[in-house]
PDB file of C-alpha atoms in Angstrom:
ATOM      1  CA  MET A  60      87.673 134.864 115.177  1.00  0.00           C
ATOM      2  CA  ILE A  61      90.222 132.059 115.463  1.00  0.00           C
ATOM      3  CA  HIS A  62      92.254 131.957 118.662  1.00  0.00           C
ATOM      4  CA  LEU A  63      95.748 130.709 117.879  1.00  0.00           C
ATOM      5  CA  GLY A  64      96.225 129.839 121.529  1.00  0.00           C
ATOM      6  CA  ARG A  65      93.627 127.080 121.077  1.00  0.00           C
ATOM      7  CA  VAL A  66      94.254 126.044 117.477  1.00  0.00           C
ATOM      8  CA  LEU A  67      98.047 125.627 117.577  1.00  0.00           C
ATOM      9  CA  PRO A  68      98.169 123.204 120.535  1.00  0.00           C
ATOM     10  CA  ALA A  69      95.389 121.117 118.968  1.00  0.00           C
ATOM     11  CA  ALA A  70      97.142 121.049 115.576  1.00  0.00           C
ATOM     12  CA  PHE A  71     100.447 120.105 117.216  1.00  0.00           C
ATOM     13  CA  ALA A  72      98.785 117.281 119.163  1.00  0.00           C
ATOM     14  CA  ALA A  73      97.156 115.952 115.963  1.00  0.00           C
ATOM     15  CA  VAL A  74     100.502 115.868 114.149  1.00  0.00           C
ATOM     16  CA  ILE A  75     102.219 114.087 117.042  1.00  0.00           C
ATOM     17  CA  LEU A  76      99.453 111.498 117.408  1.00  0.00           C
ATOM     18  CA  THR A  77      99.230 110.831 113.669  1.00  0.00           C
ATOM     19  CA  THR A  78     102.995 110.383 113.344  1.00  0.00           C
ATOM     20  CA  ALA A  79     103.176 108.180 116.439  1.00  0.00           C
ATOM     21  CA  ALA A  80     100.314 105.990 115.235  1.00  0.00           C
ATOM     22  CA  TRP A  81     101.904 105.497 111.828  1.00  0.00           C
ATOM     23  CA  ALA A  82     105.356 104.815 113.230  1.00  0.00           C
ATOM     24  CA  GLY A  83     104.053 102.464 115.883  1.00  0.00           C
ATOM     25  CA  GLY A  84     102.059 100.555 113.305  1.00  0.00           C
ATOM     26  CA  ASN A  85     104.782 100.091 110.747  1.00  0.00           C
ATOM     27  CA  HIS A  86     108.297 100.819 111.973  1.00  0.00           C
ATOM     28  CA  LYS A  87     111.005  99.525 114.269  1.00  0.00           C
ATOM     29  CA  GLU A  88     108.631  99.036 117.181  1.00  0.00           C
ATOM     30  CA  GLY A  89     107.859  95.625 115.687  1.00  0.00           C
ATOM     31  CA  HIS A  90     104.170  96.173 114.991  1.00  0.00           C
ATOM     32  CA  TYR A  91     104.122  95.641 111.238  1.00  0.00           C
ATOM     33  CA  THR A  92     100.821  94.686 109.602  1.00  0.00           C
ATOM     34  CA  PHE A  93     102.543  92.619 106.890  1.00  0.00           C
ATOM     35  CA  GLY A  94     105.071  90.480 108.794  1.00  0.00           C
ATOM     36  CA  GLU A  95     108.373  91.051 110.547  1.00  0.00           C
ATOM     37  CA  PRO A  96     112.113  91.111 109.902  1.00  0.00           C
ATOM     38  CA  GLY A  97     113.284  87.630 108.967  1.00  0.00           C
ATOM     39  CA  LYS A  98     116.364  85.614 109.816  1.00  0.00           C
ATOM     40  CA  GLU A  99     118.971  84.812 107.195  1.00  0.00           C
ATOM     41  CA  SER A 100     118.872  81.151 108.295  1.00  0.00           C
ATOM     42  CA  GLU A 101     115.138  80.954 107.445  1.00  0.00           C
ATOM     43  CA  VAL A 102     115.303  82.421 103.900  1.00  0.00           C
ATOM     44  CA  THR A 103     113.193  80.348 101.499  1.00  0.00           C
ATOM     45  CA  ARG A 104     114.182  82.297  98.379  1.00  0.00           C
ATOM     46  CA  THR A 105     116.208  85.276  97.225  1.00  0.00           C
ATOM     47  CA  VAL A 106     114.837  87.990  94.928  1.00  0.00           C
ATOM     48  CA  GLU A 107     117.119  90.355  93.001  1.00  0.00           C
ATOM     49  CA  VAL A 108     115.699  93.886  92.684  1.00  0.00           C
ATOM     50  CA  MET A 109     116.860  96.796  90.536  1.00  0.00           C
ATOM     51  CA  ALA A 110     115.776 100.353  91.313  1.00  0.00           C
ATOM     52  CA  THR A 111     116.079 102.378  88.114  1.00  0.00           C
ATOM     53  CA  ASP A 112     115.994 106.056  87.198  1.00  0.00           C
ATOM     54  CA  ASP A 113     113.033 105.448  84.878  1.00  0.00           C
ATOM     55  CA  MET A 114     111.035 105.003  88.114  1.00  0.00           C
ATOM     56  CA  THR A 115     110.675 101.240  88.072  1.00  0.00           C
ATOM     57  CA  LEU A 116     111.453  98.460  90.486  1.00  0.00           C
ATOM     58  CA  VAL A 117     112.531  95.481  88.402  1.00  0.00           C
ATOM     59  CA  MET A 118     112.181  92.015  89.931  1.00  0.00           C
ATOM     60  CA  ASP A 119     110.819  88.581  89.154  1.00  0.00           C
ATOM     61  CA  LEU A 120     108.191  88.066  91.848  1.00  0.00           C
ATOM     62  CA  ASP A 121     104.570  87.219  91.057  1.00  0.00           C
ATOM     63  CA  SER A 122     103.359  86.067  94.455  1.00  0.00           C
ATOM     64  CA  ILE A 123     104.337  85.602  98.073  1.00  0.00           C
ATOM     65  CA  ARG A 124     103.050  82.840 100.312  1.00  0.00           C
ATOM     66  CA  GLN A 125     102.193  83.538 103.937  1.00  0.00           C
ATOM     67  CA  GLY A 126     104.980  82.166 106.126  1.00  0.00           C
ATOM     68  CA  GLU A 127     107.663  82.662 103.486  1.00  0.00           C
ATOM     69  CA  THR A 128     110.936  84.420 104.342  1.00  0.00           C
ATOM     70  CA  ILE A 129     112.435  86.271 101.390  1.00  0.00           C
ATOM     71  CA  LYS A 130     115.815  87.945 101.031  1.00  0.00           C
ATOM     72  CA  PHE A 131     115.633  90.983  98.764  1.00  0.00           C
ATOM     73  CA  VAL A 132     118.967  92.016  97.246  1.00  0.00           C
ATOM     74  CA  VAL A 133     118.332  95.555  96.037  1.00  0.00           C
ATOM     75  CA  THR A 134     120.654  97.487  93.715  1.00  0.00           C
ATOM     76  CA  ASN A 135     120.250 101.107  92.672  1.00  0.00           C
ATOM     77  CA  THR A 136     121.255 100.955  89.008  1.00  0.00           C
ATOM     78  CA  GLY A 137     120.549 104.631  88.474  1.00  0.00           C
ATOM     79  CA  GLU A 138     122.273 107.938  89.125  1.00  0.00           C
ATOM     80  CA  ILE A 139     119.846 109.327  91.741  1.00  0.00           C
ATOM     81  CA  LEU A 140     118.895 108.290  95.260  1.00  0.00           C
ATOM     82  CA  HIS A 141     116.250 105.548  95.556  1.00  0.00           C
ATOM     83  CA  GLU A 142     114.483 103.677  98.334  1.00  0.00           C
ATOM     84  CA  PHE A 143     113.068 100.185  98.551  1.00  0.00           C
ATOM     85  CA  SER A 144     110.371  99.533 101.110  1.00  0.00           C
ATOM     86  CA  VAL A 145     108.267  96.469 101.851  1.00  0.00           C
ATOM     87  CA  GLY A 146     104.630  96.820 102.877  1.00  0.00           C
ATOM     88  CA  ASP A 147     101.023  96.061 102.227  1.00  0.00           C
ATOM     89  CA  THR A 148      98.689  98.355 100.310  1.00  0.00           C
ATOM     90  CA  GLY A 149      97.549 100.338 103.356  1.00  0.00           C
ATOM     91  CA  SER A 150     100.974 100.833 104.898  1.00  0.00           C
ATOM     92  CA  GLN A 151     102.514 101.987 101.610  1.00  0.00           C
ATOM     93  CA  ARG A 152      99.723 104.516 101.025  1.00  0.00           C
ATOM     94  CA  ALA A 153     100.178 105.859 104.562  1.00  0.00           C
ATOM     95  CA  HIS A 154     103.948 105.970 104.016  1.00  0.00           C
ATOM     96  CA  ALA A 155     103.476 107.939 100.774  1.00  0.00           C
ATOM     97  CA  LYS A 156     101.260 110.519 102.513  1.00  0.00           C
ATOM     98  CA  LEU A 157     103.739 110.902 105.357  1.00  0.00           C
ATOM     99  CA  MET A 158     106.667 111.311 102.942  1.00  0.00           C
ATOM    100  CA  LYS A 159     104.807 114.105 101.128  1.00  0.00           C
ATOM    101  CA  LYS A 160     104.480 115.969 104.422  1.00  0.00           C
ATOM    102  CA  ASN A 161     108.056 115.139 105.545  1.00  0.00           C
ATOM    103  CA  PRO A 162     110.212 114.760 102.400  1.00  0.00           C
ATOM    104  CA  GLU A 163     113.461 114.713 104.402  1.00  0.00           C
ATOM    105  CA  MET A 164     112.324 111.726 106.495  1.00  0.00           C
ATOM    106  CA  THR A 165     114.849 108.885 106.561  1.00  0.00           C
ATOM    107  CA  HIS A 166     114.498 105.206 107.406  1.00  0.00           C
ATOM    108  CA  HIS A 167     117.859 104.342 108.946  1.00  0.00           C
ATOM    109  CA  ASP A 168     116.351 102.146 111.663  1.00  0.00           C
ATOM    110  CA  ASP A 169     113.463 100.664 109.689  1.00  0.00           C
ATOM    111  CA  PRO A 170     114.075  96.995 108.836  1.00  0.00           C
ATOM    112  CA  ALA A 171     111.382  97.180 106.107  1.00  0.00           C
ATOM    113  CA  ALA A 172     113.129  99.908 104.074  1.00  0.00           C
ATOM    114  CA  VAL A 173     116.544 100.748 102.669  1.00  0.00           C
ATOM    115  CA  THR A 174     117.803 103.942 101.059  1.00  0.00           C
ATOM    116  CA  LEU A 175     120.307 103.410  98.251  1.00  0.00           C
ATOM    117  CA  GLU A 176     122.900 105.730  96.787  1.00  0.00           C
ATOM    118  CA  PRO A 177     123.615 105.318  93.046  1.00  0.00           C
ATOM    119  CA  GLY A 178     125.327 101.968  92.467  1.00  0.00           C
ATOM    120  CA  GLU A 179     124.731 100.773  96.021  1.00  0.00           C
ATOM    121  CA  THR A 180     123.355  97.324  96.952  1.00  0.00           C
ATOM    122  CA  LYS A 181     121.590  96.506 100.242  1.00  0.00           C
ATOM    123  CA  THR A 182     119.477  93.623 101.501  1.00  0.00           C
ATOM    124  CA  ILE A 183     116.241  93.175 103.401  1.00  0.00           C
ATOM    125  CA  VAL A 184     115.208  89.821 104.845  1.00  0.00           C
ATOM    126  CA  TRP A 185     111.474  89.761 105.490  1.00  0.00           C
ATOM    127  CA  ARG A 186     109.150  87.094 106.910  1.00  0.00           C
ATOM    128  CA  PHE A 187     105.613  87.427 105.544  1.00  0.00           C
ATOM    129  CA  SER A 188     103.937  85.837 108.552  1.00  0.00           C
ATOM    130  CA  LYS A 189     100.741  87.875 108.823  1.00  0.00           C
ATOM    131  CA  PRO A 190      97.697  87.659 106.563  1.00  0.00           C
ATOM    132  CA  VAL A 191      97.149  90.885 104.638  1.00  0.00           C
ATOM    133  CA  GLN A 192      94.289  92.323 102.639  1.00  0.00           C
ATOM    134  CA  GLY A 193      95.293  92.915  99.042  1.00  0.00           C
ATOM    135  CA  ASP A 194      98.804  92.760  97.672  1.00  0.00           C
ATOM    136  CA  ILE A 195     102.293  93.083  99.054  1.00  0.00           C
ATOM    137  CA  VAL A 196     103.589  96.383  97.713  1.00  0.00           C
ATOM    138  CA  PHE A 197     107.221  97.360  97.201  1.00  0.00           C
ATOM    139  CA  ALA A 198     107.870 101.043  96.652  1.00  0.00           C
ATOM    140  CA  CYS A 199     110.367 103.831  96.368  1.00  0.00           C
ATOM    141  CA  GLN A 200     109.099 106.561  98.666  1.00  0.00           C
ATOM    142  CA  MET A 201     111.634 109.214  97.698  1.00  0.00           C
ATOM    143  CA  PRO A 202     109.840 112.517  96.943  1.00  0.00           C
ATOM    144  CA  GLY A 203     108.003 112.210  93.624  1.00  0.00           C
ATOM    145  CA  HIS A 204     108.954 108.591  92.990  1.00  0.00           C
ATOM    146  CA  TRP A 205     105.734 107.018  94.392  1.00  0.00           C
ATOM    147  CA  ASP A 206     103.672 109.513  92.394  1.00  0.00           C
ATOM    148  CA  ALA A 207     105.669 108.571  89.268  1.00  0.00           C
ATOM    149  CA  GLY A 208     104.591 104.945  89.773  1.00  0.00           C
ATOM    150  CA  MET A 209     107.771 103.525  91.285  1.00  0.00           C
ATOM    151  CA  LEU A 210     106.108 100.548  92.911  1.00  0.00           C
ATOM    152  CA  TYR A 211     105.730  96.837  92.357  1.00  0.00           C
ATOM    153  CA  LYS A 212     102.892  94.579  93.502  1.00  0.00           C
ATOM    154  CA  ALA A 213     102.995  90.875  94.274  1.00  0.00           C
ATOM    155  CA  LYS A 214      99.923  88.807  95.032  1.00  0.00           C
ATOM    156  CA  PHE A 215      99.699  87.571  98.612  1.00  0.00           C
ATOM    157  CA  GLU A 216      98.667  83.959  99.132  1.00  0.00           C
ATOM    158  CA  ARG A 217      97.247  83.257 102.575  1.00  0.00           C
ATOM    159  CA  ALA A 218      98.262  80.077 104.342  1.00  0.00           C
ATOM    160  CA  LYS A 219      95.715  77.348 103.867  1.00  0.00           C
ATOM    161  CA  ARG A 220      93.960  76.152 106.959  1.00  0.00           C
ATOM    162  CA  THR A 221      94.239  72.475 107.596  1.00  0.00           C
ATOM    163  CA  PRO A 222      91.223  70.772 109.099  1.00  0.00           C
ATOM    164  CA  PRO A 223      91.729  69.527 112.641  1.00  0.00           C
ATOM    165  CA  THR A 224      92.576  65.859 112.910  1.00  0.00           C
ATOM    166  CA  ALA A 225      90.496  63.580 115.051  1.00  0.00           C
TER     167      ALA A 225
END
């Protein structure tokens, strides 16, 4: 027989710890695995992004070099709500799982994500300072959009080590 007095507190604790770990690892606390918010004065290039209702993120971006600061100018060209979030493969997968469990979750204070009303344009300035495994992944995490393939991948190029000088 299952005792709810034991199961419910344990389940609640698991949810709190899982949410806290994800948020602490990827949100406004500053512990991102794929870089940090950048400064406008350090932008090395600007990338125009269109979020469309056919579930695509349209941009011209093949690769990102470690240390680069990019300004993303994101426009929702569709008629439904979209999101644009920056991450690496692991953080975007975790974000997608969390959004499935909490579809009303918003990202008002997250410097790595913007939510866009139809016709709206917003910017993200991001410094890709940390080495990542795999690609940099841009995604719309609105309910159903990730599952429909609304993501874009750019290859990540690690900074080359320079040999020490004598």
